[in-house]
Coordinates of C-alpha atoms in Angstrom, one line a residue:
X125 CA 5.2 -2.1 32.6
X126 CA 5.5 1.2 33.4
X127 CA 9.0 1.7 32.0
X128 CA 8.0 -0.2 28.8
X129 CA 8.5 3.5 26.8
X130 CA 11.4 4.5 28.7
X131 CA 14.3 4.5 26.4
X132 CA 12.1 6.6 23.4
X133 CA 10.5 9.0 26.2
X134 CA 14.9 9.7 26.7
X135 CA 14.8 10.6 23.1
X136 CA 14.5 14.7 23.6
X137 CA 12.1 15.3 20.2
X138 CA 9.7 12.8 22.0
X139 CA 10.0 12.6 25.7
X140 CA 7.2 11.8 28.0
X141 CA 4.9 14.9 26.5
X142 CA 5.1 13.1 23.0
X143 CA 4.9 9.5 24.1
X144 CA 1.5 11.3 25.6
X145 CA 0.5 12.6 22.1
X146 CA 1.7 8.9 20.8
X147 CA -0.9 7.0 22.9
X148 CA -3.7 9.8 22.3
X149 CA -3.9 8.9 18.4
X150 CA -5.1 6.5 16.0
X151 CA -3.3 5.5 12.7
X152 CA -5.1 4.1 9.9
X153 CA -2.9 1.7 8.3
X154 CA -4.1 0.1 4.8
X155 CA -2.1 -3.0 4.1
X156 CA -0.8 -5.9 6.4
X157 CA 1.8 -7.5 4.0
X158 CA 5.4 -6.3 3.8
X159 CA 5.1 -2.9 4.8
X160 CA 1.6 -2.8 6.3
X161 CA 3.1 -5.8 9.0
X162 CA 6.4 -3.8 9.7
X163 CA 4.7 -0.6 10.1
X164 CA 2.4 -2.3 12.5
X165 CA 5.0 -3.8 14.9
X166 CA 6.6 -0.8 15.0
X167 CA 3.5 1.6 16.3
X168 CA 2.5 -1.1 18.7
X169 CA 5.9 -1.2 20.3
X170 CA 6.3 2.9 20.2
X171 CA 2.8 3.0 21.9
X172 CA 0.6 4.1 20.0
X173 CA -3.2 4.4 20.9
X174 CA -5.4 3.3 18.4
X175 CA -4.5 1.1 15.1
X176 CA -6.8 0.5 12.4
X177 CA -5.5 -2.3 9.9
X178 CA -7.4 -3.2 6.5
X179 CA -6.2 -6.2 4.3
X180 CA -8.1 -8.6 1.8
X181 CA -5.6 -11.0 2.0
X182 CA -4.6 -14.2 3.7
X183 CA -0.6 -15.1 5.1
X184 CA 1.1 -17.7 2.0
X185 CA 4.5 -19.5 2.8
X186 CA 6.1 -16.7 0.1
X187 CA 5.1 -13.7 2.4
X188 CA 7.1 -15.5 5.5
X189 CA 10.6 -14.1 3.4
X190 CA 9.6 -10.4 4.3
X191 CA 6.4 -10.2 6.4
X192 CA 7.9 -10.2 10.0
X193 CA 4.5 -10.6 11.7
X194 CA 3.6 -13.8 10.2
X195 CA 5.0 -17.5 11.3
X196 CA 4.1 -21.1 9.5
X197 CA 1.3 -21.8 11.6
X198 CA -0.3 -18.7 10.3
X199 CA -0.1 -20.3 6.8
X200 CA -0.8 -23.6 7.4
X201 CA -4.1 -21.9 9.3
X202 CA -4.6 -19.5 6.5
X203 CA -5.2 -16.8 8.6
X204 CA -6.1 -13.4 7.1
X205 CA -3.3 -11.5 7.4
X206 CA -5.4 -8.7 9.3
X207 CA -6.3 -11.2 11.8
X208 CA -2.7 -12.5 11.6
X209 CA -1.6 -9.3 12.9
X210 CA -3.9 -8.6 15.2
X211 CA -3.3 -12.1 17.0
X212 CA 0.6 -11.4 17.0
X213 CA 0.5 -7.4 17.9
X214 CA -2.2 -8.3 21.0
X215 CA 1.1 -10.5 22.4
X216 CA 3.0 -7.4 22.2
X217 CA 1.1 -5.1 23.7
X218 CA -2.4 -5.9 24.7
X219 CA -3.0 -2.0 26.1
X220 CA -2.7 -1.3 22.4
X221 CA -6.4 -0.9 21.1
X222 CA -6.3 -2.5 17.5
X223 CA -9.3 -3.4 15.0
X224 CA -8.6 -5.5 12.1
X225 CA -10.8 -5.5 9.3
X226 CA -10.2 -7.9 6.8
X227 CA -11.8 -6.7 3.6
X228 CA -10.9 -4.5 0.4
X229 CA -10.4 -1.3 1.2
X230 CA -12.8 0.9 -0.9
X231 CA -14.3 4.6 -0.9
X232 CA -17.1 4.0 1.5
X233 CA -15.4 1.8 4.4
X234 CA -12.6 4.3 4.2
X235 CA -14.9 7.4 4.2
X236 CA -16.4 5.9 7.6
X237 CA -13.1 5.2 9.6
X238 CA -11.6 8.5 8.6
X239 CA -13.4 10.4 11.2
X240 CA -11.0 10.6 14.2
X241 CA -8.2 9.4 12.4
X242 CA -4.5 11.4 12.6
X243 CA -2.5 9.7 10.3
X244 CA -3.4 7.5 7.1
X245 CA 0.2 5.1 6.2
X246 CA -0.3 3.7 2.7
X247 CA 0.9 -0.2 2.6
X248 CA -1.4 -1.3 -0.3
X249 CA 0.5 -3.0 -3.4
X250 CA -1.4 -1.1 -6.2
X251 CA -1.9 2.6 -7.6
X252 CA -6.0 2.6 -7.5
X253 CA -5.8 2.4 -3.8
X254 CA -3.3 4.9 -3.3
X255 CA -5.2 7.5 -5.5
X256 CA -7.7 6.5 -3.5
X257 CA -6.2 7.3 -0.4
X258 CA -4.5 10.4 -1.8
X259 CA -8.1 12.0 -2.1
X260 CA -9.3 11.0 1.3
X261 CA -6.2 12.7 2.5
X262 CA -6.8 16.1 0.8
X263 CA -10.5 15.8 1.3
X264 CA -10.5 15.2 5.2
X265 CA -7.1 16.9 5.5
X266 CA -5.5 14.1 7.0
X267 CA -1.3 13.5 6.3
X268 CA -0.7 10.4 5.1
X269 CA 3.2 8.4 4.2
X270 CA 3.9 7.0 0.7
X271 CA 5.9 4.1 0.8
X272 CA 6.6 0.9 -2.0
X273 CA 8.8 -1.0 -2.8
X274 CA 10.1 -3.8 -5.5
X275 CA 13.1 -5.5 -6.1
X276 CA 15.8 -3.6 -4.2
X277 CA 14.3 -0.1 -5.1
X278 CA 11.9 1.6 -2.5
X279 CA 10.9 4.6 -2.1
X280 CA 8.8 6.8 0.5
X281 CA 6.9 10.5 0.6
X282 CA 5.2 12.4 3.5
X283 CA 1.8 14.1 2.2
X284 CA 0.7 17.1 4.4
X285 CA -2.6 18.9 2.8
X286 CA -2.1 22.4 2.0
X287 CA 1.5 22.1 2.2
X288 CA 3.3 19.1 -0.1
X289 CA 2.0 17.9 -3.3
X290 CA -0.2 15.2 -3.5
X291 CA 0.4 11.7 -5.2
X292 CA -1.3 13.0 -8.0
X293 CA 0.7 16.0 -8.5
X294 CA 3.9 13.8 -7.8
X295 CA 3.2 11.2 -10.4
X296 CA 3.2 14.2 -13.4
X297 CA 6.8 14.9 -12.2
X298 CA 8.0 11.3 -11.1
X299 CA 6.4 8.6 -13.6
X300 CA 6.4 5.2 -11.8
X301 CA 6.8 2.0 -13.3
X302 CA 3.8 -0.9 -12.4
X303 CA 6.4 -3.0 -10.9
X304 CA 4.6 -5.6 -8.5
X305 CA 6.7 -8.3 -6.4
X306 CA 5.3 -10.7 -7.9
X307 CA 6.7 -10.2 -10.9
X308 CA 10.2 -8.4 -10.3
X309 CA 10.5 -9.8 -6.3
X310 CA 12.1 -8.1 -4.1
X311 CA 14.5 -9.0 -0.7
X312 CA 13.8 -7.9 2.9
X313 CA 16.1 -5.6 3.6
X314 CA 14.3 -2.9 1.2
X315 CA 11.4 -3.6 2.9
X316 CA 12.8 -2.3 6.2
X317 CA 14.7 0.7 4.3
X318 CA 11.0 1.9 3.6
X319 CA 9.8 0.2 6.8
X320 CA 12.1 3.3 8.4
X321 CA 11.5 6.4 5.9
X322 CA 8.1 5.3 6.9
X323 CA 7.9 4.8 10.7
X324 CA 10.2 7.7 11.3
X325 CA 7.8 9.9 9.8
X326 CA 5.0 8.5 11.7
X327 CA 6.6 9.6 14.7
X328 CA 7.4 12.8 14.1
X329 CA 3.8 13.2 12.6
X330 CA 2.4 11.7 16.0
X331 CA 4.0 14.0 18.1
X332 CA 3.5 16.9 16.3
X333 CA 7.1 18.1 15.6
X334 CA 6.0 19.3 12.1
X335 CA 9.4 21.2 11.6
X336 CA 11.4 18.1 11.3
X337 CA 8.6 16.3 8.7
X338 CA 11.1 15.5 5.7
X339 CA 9.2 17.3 2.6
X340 CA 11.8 15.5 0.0
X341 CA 10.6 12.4 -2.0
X342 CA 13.6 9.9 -1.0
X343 CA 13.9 6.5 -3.4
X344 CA 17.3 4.6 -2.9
X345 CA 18.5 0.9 -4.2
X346 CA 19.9 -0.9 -1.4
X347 CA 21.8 -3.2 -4.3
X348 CA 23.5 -0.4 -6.1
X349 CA 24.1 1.4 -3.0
X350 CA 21.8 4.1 -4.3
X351 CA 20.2 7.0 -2.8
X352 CA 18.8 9.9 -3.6
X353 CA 16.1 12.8 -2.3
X354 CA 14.3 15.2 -4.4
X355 CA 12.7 18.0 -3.4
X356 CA 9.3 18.3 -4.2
X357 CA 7.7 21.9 -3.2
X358 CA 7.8 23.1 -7.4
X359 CA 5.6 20.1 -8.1
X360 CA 2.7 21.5 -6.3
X361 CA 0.1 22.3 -9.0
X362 CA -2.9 24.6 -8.4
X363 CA -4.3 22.7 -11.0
X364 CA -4.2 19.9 -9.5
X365 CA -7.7 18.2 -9.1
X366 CA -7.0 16.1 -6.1
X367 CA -5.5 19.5 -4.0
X368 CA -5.0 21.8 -5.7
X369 CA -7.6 25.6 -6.3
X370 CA -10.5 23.4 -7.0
X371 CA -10.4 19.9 -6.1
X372 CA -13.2 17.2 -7.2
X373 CA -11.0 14.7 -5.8
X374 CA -11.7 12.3 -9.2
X375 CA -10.1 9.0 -7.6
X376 CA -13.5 9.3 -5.0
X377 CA -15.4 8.3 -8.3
X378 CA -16.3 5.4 -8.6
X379 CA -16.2 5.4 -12.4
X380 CA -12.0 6.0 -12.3
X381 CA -11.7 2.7 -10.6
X382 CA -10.8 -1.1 -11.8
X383 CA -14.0 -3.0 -13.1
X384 CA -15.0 -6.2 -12.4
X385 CA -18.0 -8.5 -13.8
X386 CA -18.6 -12.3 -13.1
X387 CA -19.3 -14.1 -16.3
X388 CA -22.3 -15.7 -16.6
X389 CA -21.9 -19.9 -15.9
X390 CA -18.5 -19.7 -17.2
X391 CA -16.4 -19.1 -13.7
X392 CA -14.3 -16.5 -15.1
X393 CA -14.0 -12.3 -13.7
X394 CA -13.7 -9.5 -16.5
X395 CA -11.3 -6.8 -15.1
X396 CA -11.3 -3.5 -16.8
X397 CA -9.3 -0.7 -16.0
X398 CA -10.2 2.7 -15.1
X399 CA -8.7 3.7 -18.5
X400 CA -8.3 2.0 -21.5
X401 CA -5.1 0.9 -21.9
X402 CA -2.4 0.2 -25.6
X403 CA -0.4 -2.9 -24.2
X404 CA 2.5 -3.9 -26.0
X405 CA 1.4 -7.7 -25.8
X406 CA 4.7 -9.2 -27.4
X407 CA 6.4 -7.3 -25.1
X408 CA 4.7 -8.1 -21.9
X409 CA 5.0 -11.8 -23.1
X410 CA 9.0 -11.8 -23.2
X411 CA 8.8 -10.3 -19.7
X412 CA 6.3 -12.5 -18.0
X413 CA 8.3 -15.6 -19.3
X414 CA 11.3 -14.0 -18.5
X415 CA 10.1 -14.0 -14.8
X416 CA 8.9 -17.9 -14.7
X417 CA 5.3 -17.8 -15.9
X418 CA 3.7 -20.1 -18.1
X419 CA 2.7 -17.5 -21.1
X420 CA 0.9 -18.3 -24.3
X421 CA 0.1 -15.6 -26.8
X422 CA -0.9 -14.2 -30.3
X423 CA -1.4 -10.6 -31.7
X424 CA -4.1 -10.1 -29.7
X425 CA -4.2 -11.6 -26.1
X426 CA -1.7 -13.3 -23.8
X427 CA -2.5 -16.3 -21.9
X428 CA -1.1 -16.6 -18.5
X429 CA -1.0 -19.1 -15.8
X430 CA -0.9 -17.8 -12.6
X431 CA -1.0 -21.0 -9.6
X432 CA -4.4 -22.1 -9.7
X433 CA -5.9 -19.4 -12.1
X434 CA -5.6 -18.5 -15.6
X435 CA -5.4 -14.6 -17.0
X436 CA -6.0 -13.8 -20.9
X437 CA -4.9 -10.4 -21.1
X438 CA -5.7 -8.0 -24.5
X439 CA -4.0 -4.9 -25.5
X440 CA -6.5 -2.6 -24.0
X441 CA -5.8 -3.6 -20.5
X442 CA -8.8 -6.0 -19.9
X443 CA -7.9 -9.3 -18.5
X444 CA -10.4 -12.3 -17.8
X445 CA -9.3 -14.1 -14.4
X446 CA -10.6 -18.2 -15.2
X447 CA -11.2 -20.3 -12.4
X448 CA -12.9 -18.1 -9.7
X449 CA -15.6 -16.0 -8.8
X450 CA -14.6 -14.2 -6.7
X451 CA -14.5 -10.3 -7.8
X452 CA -11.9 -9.1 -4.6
X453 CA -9.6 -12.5 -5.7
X454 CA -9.9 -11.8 -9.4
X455 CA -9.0 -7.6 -8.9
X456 CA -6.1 -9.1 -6.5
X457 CA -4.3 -11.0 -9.0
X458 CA -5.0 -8.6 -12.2
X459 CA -3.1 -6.1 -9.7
X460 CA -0.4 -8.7 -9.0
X461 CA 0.3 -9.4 -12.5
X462 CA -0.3 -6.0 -14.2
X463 CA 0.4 -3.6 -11.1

């Protein structure tokens, strides 16, 4: 299929010297649900070389609304969604060299695959793996693409080391909201508004055209017709301990990172923060029944039921997950609820 690149090797910024550079790289994507799956289907069909995808999860019938890689026999099956994805991007292009790794992406396994990576695209639904990700960019100097979204709002950054800000430095000057889909939803078409912030980036990355890298944070509401870029070059800070005059790169440590302890014979998972948090309970009770949940509470915990699970939340952010034993599961669903 020699022609199968054709129509983007007519694009001038790419041609055939760039759809080279395209198939000589390898993307480290972290995430296979809304975003992760997109991005995916969009570097396999553009060509590119190598494709690392990490995700803990497995495909549900409520991801088929917005995860274009996934059918109902993928559910039924309850396929991982790395697997999932690997399975469906094969049919697409089998010259494509892709390694799925179903697991939780944490400081070590990323540490290990970062070696002759080029590009890092975040597609994780929490914080704690971003800052994560954030440091392994600005320690190994790798670029990596911000993207989320919730609801109808989404919004995307491109991280270049030594030359944007960093997450960290972005989230003093942006404060974000822990907004999760699970608990505000969100409809397809934002998906693939990040999906293309994202992808486009990707490209230009891959190809090396660093001129035309947009340095702007852009967030937009495809609801209320919304959109808006900011630039970002002023929130650089050289005190900045993930890039800027002396790093320590502090989400590396594993002490700034989510807790989680089995409970002995009573199969329930602690979860504790990084930080200890001051919860308004009331308040997070009003907005959890607000959005459908079964919620139970008093002035010093709130009592969720989550499907097959049940979370009892307290105002410093700790949260016992009842009815597994599973630490990944238990982490997964204290992110879901909690962001």
């Amino acid at each position: 299929m020699h022609d199968r690149h054709s129509r983007q090797e007519l694009f001038q910024p790419i041609g055939k010297e760039g759809q080279r550079k395209i198939r000589s790289k390898h993307v480290l994507l972290i995430g296979a649900g809304a975003l992760g799956s997109a991005n995916a289907e969009v570097l396999t069909r553009a060509g590119i070389g190598r494709l690392t995808i990490i995700d803990r999860d497995y495909v549900e019938a409520s991801n088929l609304q917005r995860q274009q890689l996934y059918t109902e026999e993928d559910v039924l099956e309850k396929l991982p969604k790395a697997a999932a994805a690997y399975k469906r991007l094969h049919a697409i292009d089998s010259s494509v060299e892709i390694r799925p790794i179903i697991g939780d992406a944490n400081i070590e396994m990323l540490q290990d695959l970062v070696g002759d990576v080029d590009l890092i695209i975040d597609a994780t639904d929490n914080f704690e793996t971003r800052m994560m990700i954030n440091d392994i960019s600005q320690k190994y100097q790798l670029p990596w693409i911000y993207g989320a979204c919730v609801g109808s709002f989404g919004m995307s950054f491109t991280i270049l080391p030594g030359k944007t800000p960093c997450l960290n430095c972005l989230l003093q000057a942006i404060p974000m909201q822990g907004m999760t889909c699970d608990t505000n939803g969100i409809i397809g078409p934002n998906v693939q508004m990040v999906i293309a912030h994202q992808t486009a980036e990707a490209l230009k990355i891959l190809v090396e055209d660093w001129d035309a890298v947009r340095t702007s944070f852009v967030s937009f509401d495809v609801w209320r017709n919304q959109y808006s870029t900011m630039k970002m070059g002023k929130a650089k800070r050289a005190t900045c301990l993930s890039c800027g005059e002396n790093p320590t790169y502090p989400y590396l440590d594993v002490e700034n990172h989510t807790k989680t302890t089995v409970l002995c014979g009573r199969d329930t998972v602690q979860v504790r923060p990084p930080k200890v948090q001051n919860l308004v309970l009331s308040e997070l009770a009003e907005k959890l029944k607000h959005l459908g949940y079964e919620v139970k509470g008093n002035p010093y915990l709130v009592s969720v039921e989550w499907e097959e699970n049940r979370l009892v939340i307290f105002n410093d952010g700790r949260a016992l997950i009842h009815g597994t034993k599973d630490l990944t599961q238990a982490k997964a669903i204290y992110q879901r609820i909690l962001g």
